Tab-separated table of C-alpha atoms and ligand atoms in Angstrom:
chain	number	residue	atom	x	y	z
A	1	MET	CA	-12.349	-31.666	1.205
A	2	SER	CA	-15.963	-32.380	1.257
A	3	GLY	CA	-16.186	-29.647	3.849
A	4	LEU	CA	-14.557	-27.192	1.432
A	5	TYR	CA	-16.854	-28.194	-1.458
A	6	LYS	CA	-19.707	-27.862	0.837
A	7	PHE	CA	-18.495	-24.443	1.905
A	8	PHE	CA	-18.003	-23.084	-1.654
A	9	GLY	CA	-21.003	-24.946	-2.943
A	10	MET	CA	-23.092	-23.415	-0.304
A	11	SER	CA	-21.767	-19.940	-0.799
A	12	ALA	CA	-22.127	-20.183	-4.600
A	13	TYR	CA	-25.562	-21.574	-4.206
A	14	GLU	CA	-26.507	-18.859	-1.797
A	15	LYS	CA	-24.964	-16.139	-3.968
A	16	THR	CA	-26.731	-17.301	-7.106
A	17	PHE	CA	-30.039	-17.404	-5.513
A	18	SER	CA	-29.663	-14.362	-3.372
A	19	ALA	CA	-28.788	-12.299	-6.489
A	20	GLN	CA	-31.930	-13.326	-8.307
A	21	LYS	CA	-34.946	-11.148	-8.018
A	22	PRO	CA	-38.308	-12.766	-7.679
A	23	ILE	CA	-39.966	-13.210	-11.080
A	24	ARG	CA	-43.034	-11.129	-11.505
A	25	VAL	CA	-45.516	-11.815	-14.234
A	26	VAL	CA	-46.920	-8.581	-15.530
A	27	PRO	CA	-50.078	-8.903	-17.585
A	28	SER	CA	-49.725	-7.356	-21.040
A	29	HIS	CA	-52.584	-4.937	-20.489
A	30	SER	CA	-51.223	-3.658	-17.201
A	31	PRO	CA	-50.331	0.037	-16.931
A	32	LYS	CA	-46.759	-0.917	-15.974
A	33	ARG	CA	-46.085	-2.594	-19.331
A	34	SER	CA	-47.704	0.097	-21.440
A	35	PHE	CA	-45.598	2.663	-19.603
A	36	SER	CA	-42.383	0.808	-20.432
A	37	LEU	CA	-43.424	0.470	-24.100
A	38	LYS	CA	-44.065	4.182	-24.219
A	39	LYS	CA	-40.662	4.768	-22.687
A	40	TYR	CA	-39.133	2.448	-25.303
A	41	PHE	CA	-40.724	4.329	-28.186
A	42	VAL	CA	-39.790	7.706	-26.756
A	43	THR	CA	-36.189	6.528	-26.289
A	44	SER	CA	-36.108	5.146	-29.852
A	45	ALA	CA	-37.553	8.335	-31.292
A	46	VAL	CA	-35.013	10.395	-29.390
A	47	SER	CA	-32.093	8.246	-30.549
A	48	VAL	CA	-33.314	8.359	-34.166
A	49	ALA	CA	-33.590	12.144	-33.880
A	50	ILE	CA	-30.105	12.371	-32.388
A	51	SER	CA	-28.632	10.126	-35.127
A	52	ARG	CA	-30.332	12.226	-37.785
A	53	ALA	CA	-29.023	15.408	-36.197
A	54	ILE	CA	-25.490	13.971	-36.129
A	55	ILE	CA	-25.706	12.894	-39.796
A	56	LEU	CA	-27.108	16.290	-40.810
A	57	HIS	CA	-24.425	18.029	-38.787
A	58	GLY	CA	-21.763	15.956	-40.553
A	59	ALA	CA	-23.260	16.656	-43.961
A	60	ILE	CA	-23.951	20.370	-43.594
A	61	VAL	CA	-21.561	21.941	-41.108
A	62	PRO	CA	-18.346	22.870	-42.942
A	63	THR	CA	-16.113	22.324	-39.910
A	64	ALA	CA	-17.692	18.949	-38.962
A	65	ARG	CA	-15.384	15.983	-39.494
A	66	ILE	CA	-17.489	13.038	-38.363
A	67	PHE	CA	-17.549	11.497	-41.866
A	68	GLY	CA	-13.782	11.640	-42.276
A	69	VAL	CA	-11.012	14.119	-42.625
A	70	THR	CA	-11.829	17.329	-44.414
A	71	VAL	CA	-10.024	20.649	-44.104
A	72	SER	CA	-11.801	23.773	-42.920
A	73	HIS	CA	-8.948	25.688	-41.303
A	74	GLY	CA	-5.286	26.388	-42.067
A	75	ARG	CA	-2.459	24.276	-40.709
A	76	ILE	CA	-0.526	27.072	-39.106
A	77	ASN	CA	2.224	27.542	-36.557
A	78	ASN	CA	2.030	29.737	-33.474
A	79	ASN	CA	-1.135	31.591	-34.390
A	80	GLU	CA	0.528	32.959	-37.487
A	81	LYS	CA	-1.686	35.714	-38.873
A	82	ILE	CA	-2.359	34.295	-42.303
A	83	ALA	CA	-5.701	33.684	-44.010
A	84	ALA	CA	-6.936	32.505	-47.410
A	85	LEU	CA	-9.570	34.135	-49.568
A	86	THR	CA	-11.538	31.604	-51.599
A	87	PHE	CA	-14.186	32.270	-54.249
A	88	ASP	CA	-16.745	29.693	-55.373
A	89	ASP	CA	-19.027	28.912	-58.304
A	90	GLY	CA	-17.209	30.832	-61.065
A	91	PRO	CA	-15.793	31.798	-63.422
A	92	TYR	CA	-18.693	34.192	-63.692
A	93	GLY	CA	-18.105	36.719	-66.465
A	94	GLU	CA	-17.812	40.373	-65.463
A	95	ALA	CA	-18.181	39.648	-61.731
A	96	THR	CA	-15.050	37.481	-61.715
A	97	LYS	CA	-13.187	40.035	-63.833
A	98	ARG	CA	-13.939	42.770	-61.331
A	99	ILE	CA	-12.878	40.573	-58.421
A	100	LEU	CA	-9.627	39.809	-60.274
A	101	ASP	CA	-9.057	43.559	-60.713
A	102	ILE	CA	-9.562	44.158	-56.970
A	103	LEU	CA	-7.169	41.335	-56.047
A	104	LYS	CA	-4.573	42.714	-58.456
A	105	GLU	CA	-4.927	46.211	-57.052
A	106	LYS	CA	-4.532	44.889	-53.491
A	107	ASN	CA	-1.707	42.577	-54.568
A	108	ILE	CA	-3.342	39.441	-53.205
A	109	HIS	CA	-3.488	35.867	-54.412
A	110	ALA	CA	-6.672	33.895	-53.827
A	111	THR	CA	-8.137	30.474	-54.592
A	112	PHE	CA	-11.023	29.954	-57.021
A	113	PHE	CA	-13.223	26.872	-56.725
A	114	VAL	CA	-14.643	26.635	-60.223
A	115	THR	CA	-17.417	24.531	-61.725
A	116	GLY	CA	-16.866	22.520	-64.916
A	117	GLU	CA	-19.826	24.185	-66.632
A	118	ASN	CA	-18.575	27.689	-65.926
A	119	VAL	CA	-15.020	26.821	-66.925
A	120	GLN	CA	-16.357	25.769	-70.334
A	121	ARG	CA	-18.391	28.974	-70.530
A	122	TYR	CA	-15.516	31.305	-69.569
A	123	PRO	CA	-12.206	29.630	-70.482
A	124	GLU	CA	-10.419	32.971	-70.843
A	125	ILE	CA	-11.315	34.012	-67.294
A	126	LEU	CA	-9.960	30.716	-65.948
A	127	ARG	CA	-6.697	31.379	-67.800
A	128	GLY	CA	-6.692	34.933	-66.399
A	129	GLU	CA	-6.996	33.601	-62.837
A	130	LEU	CA	-3.973	31.347	-63.306
A	131	ILE	CA	-1.856	33.915	-65.148
A	132	ALA	CA	-2.460	36.346	-62.267
A	133	GLY	CA	-1.040	33.760	-59.834
A	134	HIS	CA	-4.252	32.510	-58.234
A	135	ILE	CA	-4.945	28.863	-57.457
A	136	VAL	CA	-7.827	26.886	-58.928
A	137	GLY	CA	-9.791	24.156	-57.150
A	138	ASN	CA	-12.580	21.803	-58.251
A	139	HIS	CA	-16.163	22.694	-57.251
A	140	SER	CA	-17.951	19.893	-59.183
A	141	PHE	CA	-19.239	20.004	-62.736
A	142	ASN	CA	-22.737	21.420	-62.383
A	143	HIS	CA	-23.016	22.451	-58.714
A	144	SER	CA	-25.787	19.958	-58.035
A	145	LYS	CA	-27.448	20.080	-54.637
A	146	THR	CA	-27.984	16.313	-54.812
A	147	LEU	CA	-24.393	15.339	-55.649
A	148	VAL	CA	-23.953	14.408	-51.982
A	149	LEU	CA	-26.695	11.764	-52.337
A	150	ARG	CA	-25.100	10.059	-55.354
A	151	SER	CA	-23.015	6.894	-55.319
A	152	ALA	CA	-19.262	7.097	-54.832
A	153	HIS	CA	-18.873	6.179	-58.515
A	154	LYS	CA	-21.090	9.041	-59.734
A	155	ILE	CA	-19.422	11.573	-57.436
A	156	LYS	CA	-16.010	10.506	-58.706
A	157	ASN	CA	-17.142	10.849	-62.335
A	158	ASN	CA	-18.522	14.327	-61.699
A	159	VAL	CA	-15.264	15.464	-60.104
A	160	LEU	CA	-13.100	13.895	-62.819
A	161	GLN	CA	-15.285	15.463	-65.534
A	162	THR	CA	-14.639	18.857	-63.929
A	163	ASN	CA	-10.900	18.268	-63.778
A	164	HIS	CA	-10.980	17.227	-67.420
A	165	ALA	CA	-12.667	20.517	-68.359
A	166	ILE	CA	-10.067	22.467	-66.352
A	167	PHE	CA	-7.187	20.471	-67.815
A	168	LYS	CA	-8.311	21.125	-71.393
A	169	ILE	CA	-7.914	24.846	-70.794
A	170	ALA	CA	-5.262	25.163	-68.111
A	171	LYS	CA	-3.220	21.928	-68.399
A	172	LEU	CA	-3.607	21.501	-64.630
A	173	HIS	CA	-5.373	18.873	-62.523
A	174	PRO	CA	-6.600	20.448	-59.266
A	175	ARG	CA	-6.574	18.135	-56.248
A	176	LEU	CA	-8.456	20.407	-53.851
A	177	PHE	CA	-12.197	19.745	-54.024
A	178	ARG	CA	-14.958	21.759	-52.407
A	179	PRO	CA	-18.373	20.060	-52.584
A	180	PRO	CA	-21.317	22.166	-53.826
A	181	TYR	CA	-23.073	23.850	-50.868
A	182	GLY	CA	-20.373	22.287	-48.696
A	183	LEU	CA	-22.530	19.133	-48.491
A	184	LYS	CA	-20.466	16.029	-47.826
A	185	SER	CA	-21.055	12.353	-47.139
A	186	PRO	CA	-18.859	9.432	-46.076
A	187	PHE	CA	-19.081	8.021	-49.665
A	188	MET	CA	-17.943	11.305	-51.111
A	189	ILE	CA	-15.037	11.741	-48.722
A	190	GLY	CA	-13.952	8.101	-49.010
A	191	ALA	CA	-14.149	7.935	-52.812
A	192	LEU	CA	-12.273	11.188	-53.386
A	193	LYS	CA	-9.606	10.586	-50.764
A	194	LYS	CA	-8.857	7.236	-52.367
A	195	ILE	CA	-7.922	8.949	-55.626
A	196	GLY	CA	-5.850	11.643	-53.939
A	197	TYR	CA	-8.181	14.604	-53.500
A	198	THR	CA	-8.372	16.783	-50.400
A	199	ILE	CA	-11.793	18.113	-49.451
A	200	VAL	CA	-11.651	21.742	-48.395
A	201	LEU	CA	-14.498	23.564	-46.694
A	202	TRP	CA	-14.196	26.854	-44.799
A	203	ASP	CA	-14.591	28.350	-41.344
A	204	ASP	CA	-15.559	31.902	-42.244
A	205	ALA	CA	-18.545	32.612	-44.476
A	206	THR	CA	-21.690	34.673	-44.677
A	207	LYS	CA	-24.482	34.705	-47.220
A	208	ASP	CA	-22.405	36.937	-49.479
A	209	TRP	CA	-24.157	35.322	-52.454
A	210	SER	CA	-27.507	36.788	-51.385
A	211	ALA	CA	-28.611	40.005	-53.066
A	212	LYS	CA	-30.189	40.954	-49.723
A	213	LYS	CA	-26.878	41.140	-47.819
A	214	SER	CA	-25.531	44.657	-47.789
A	215	PRO	CA	-21.787	45.201	-48.317
A	216	GLU	CA	-21.582	46.429	-44.690
A	217	THR	CA	-23.160	43.248	-43.305
A	218	ILE	CA	-20.944	41.022	-45.450
A	219	THR	CA	-17.847	42.868	-44.205
A	220	LYS	CA	-18.939	42.816	-40.574
A	221	GLN	CA	-19.737	39.104	-40.559
A	222	ILE	CA	-16.559	38.040	-42.353
A	223	LEU	CA	-14.434	40.069	-39.909
A	224	LYS	CA	-16.258	38.667	-36.913
A	225	ARG	CA	-15.166	35.089	-37.683
A	226	LEU	CA	-11.611	35.953	-38.686
A	227	LYS	CA	-8.812	34.219	-36.786
A	228	PRO	CA	-5.303	33.006	-37.622
A	229	GLY	CA	-5.545	30.301	-40.310
A	230	THR	CA	-9.065	31.211	-41.424
A	231	ILE	CA	-10.396	29.988	-44.751
A	232	ILE	CA	-12.789	32.677	-45.988
A	233	ASP	CA	-15.506	31.538	-48.374
A	234	LEU	CA	-16.945	34.108	-50.804
A	235	HIS	CA	-18.698	33.757	-54.157
A	236	ASP	CA	-17.691	35.195	-57.508
A	237	GLY	CA	-20.502	33.120	-59.041
A	238	ARG	CA	-23.834	31.990	-57.766
A	239	ASP	CA	-24.663	28.302	-57.915
A	240	ALA	CA	-25.499	27.448	-61.540
A	241	HIS	CA	-27.489	30.678	-61.975
A	242	ARG	CA	-26.967	33.212	-64.721
A	243	LYS	CA	-26.704	36.960	-64.255
A	244	PHE	CA	-27.136	36.747	-60.523
A	245	PRO	CA	-26.065	40.065	-58.989
A	246	ARG	CA	-22.657	40.051	-57.293
A	247	GLN	CA	-22.362	43.783	-56.708
A	248	ASN	CA	-22.740	43.637	-52.924
A	249	LEU	CA	-19.728	41.389	-52.557
A	250	ILE	CA	-17.777	43.384	-55.130
A	251	ALA	CA	-18.546	46.563	-53.173
A	252	ALA	CA	-17.536	44.894	-49.902
A	253	LEU	CA	-14.342	43.164	-51.074
A	254	PRO	CA	-11.839	46.068	-51.028
A	255	GLY	CA	-12.929	46.992	-47.480
A	256	ILE	CA	-12.759	43.366	-46.284
A	257	ILE	CA	-9.200	43.078	-47.600
A	258	ASP	CA	-8.112	46.437	-46.131
A	259	ARG	CA	-9.544	45.734	-42.702
A	260	ILE	CA	-7.991	42.266	-42.550
A	261	HIS	CA	-4.655	43.781	-43.563
A	262	GLN	CA	-5.053	46.404	-40.830
A	263	GLN	CA	-5.303	43.573	-38.289
A	264	GLY	CA	-1.849	42.417	-39.354
A	265	TYR	CA	-2.863	39.522	-41.586
A	266	THR	CA	-1.268	38.317	-44.808
A	267	PHE	CA	-3.351	36.578	-47.464
A	268	VAL	CA	-1.983	33.356	-48.918
A	269	THR	CA	-3.351	30.838	-51.377
A	270	LEU	CA	-5.040	27.769	-49.937
A	271	ASP	CA	-2.189	25.379	-50.741
A	272	LYS	CA	0.126	27.466	-48.552
A	273	LEU	CA	-2.426	27.785	-45.759
A	274	ILE	CA	-3.149	24.060	-45.531
A	275	LYS	CA	0.355	22.989	-46.620
A	276	GLU	CA	-0.758	20.720	-49.452
A	277	LYS	CA	-0.096	20.564	-53.180
A	278	PRO	CA	-2.848	22.291	-55.194
A	279	TYR	CA	-2.462	20.101	-58.309
A	280	PHE	CA	-1.738	16.475	-59.149
B	1	NI	NI1	-20.771	26.681	-54.470
């Protein structure tokens, strides 16, 4: 027995010591240490930059899901050629009326993400959207760029305030929410999911809200990103601005619809594309 102990003892002893590297004392002012500190700071800076990039990506990119489940594409079967047209920031006076006329002429139903402020300003247009068979979603009360930075409580209040404004006019409580500028945070997603909302972004958009985008460019860029199940994001309004020109989109819209139809697509409202109820 003692032979065995001796054997294992010896081997353990040998292993322990053979695995250890000789200890070297490096003076703090030596070039070796300053190099490793530099390496540490560079590594830290890089990881901070990467974390920031990931957070920004999650907040800004509509299709990013790192903060939780959001919807940016249809839930479709077998590459079914369906797509949804969505319009944000309205109702917006004459611009929305003209868009409604185009949709009626083309016999299409779309989804309007409205703001509470604009709903109060144009209640008749909101009613017109619903009477024509379109779907309405919640796009926050005042389209604030900093909503994403607010507490879960404040975000929830803003969204509920918007639904209240919609309900007063339309007797409907939308459950599809699109954050202003598509900016989302884990607090936002968590708080709204808890009370039953679905956050809907998009996967096909261009700066159609810019007065500098020609109708041709808007059309070209929207068609480029089209695929089965696409959620197209256009703007009948413009942020919380007043009298912001929408004529480039209005000029482009009939052509966008025609060319998408020519590719064999059918337009459906968002609830049908993502297979979820539009209202509570
Ligand atoms: Ni918007």
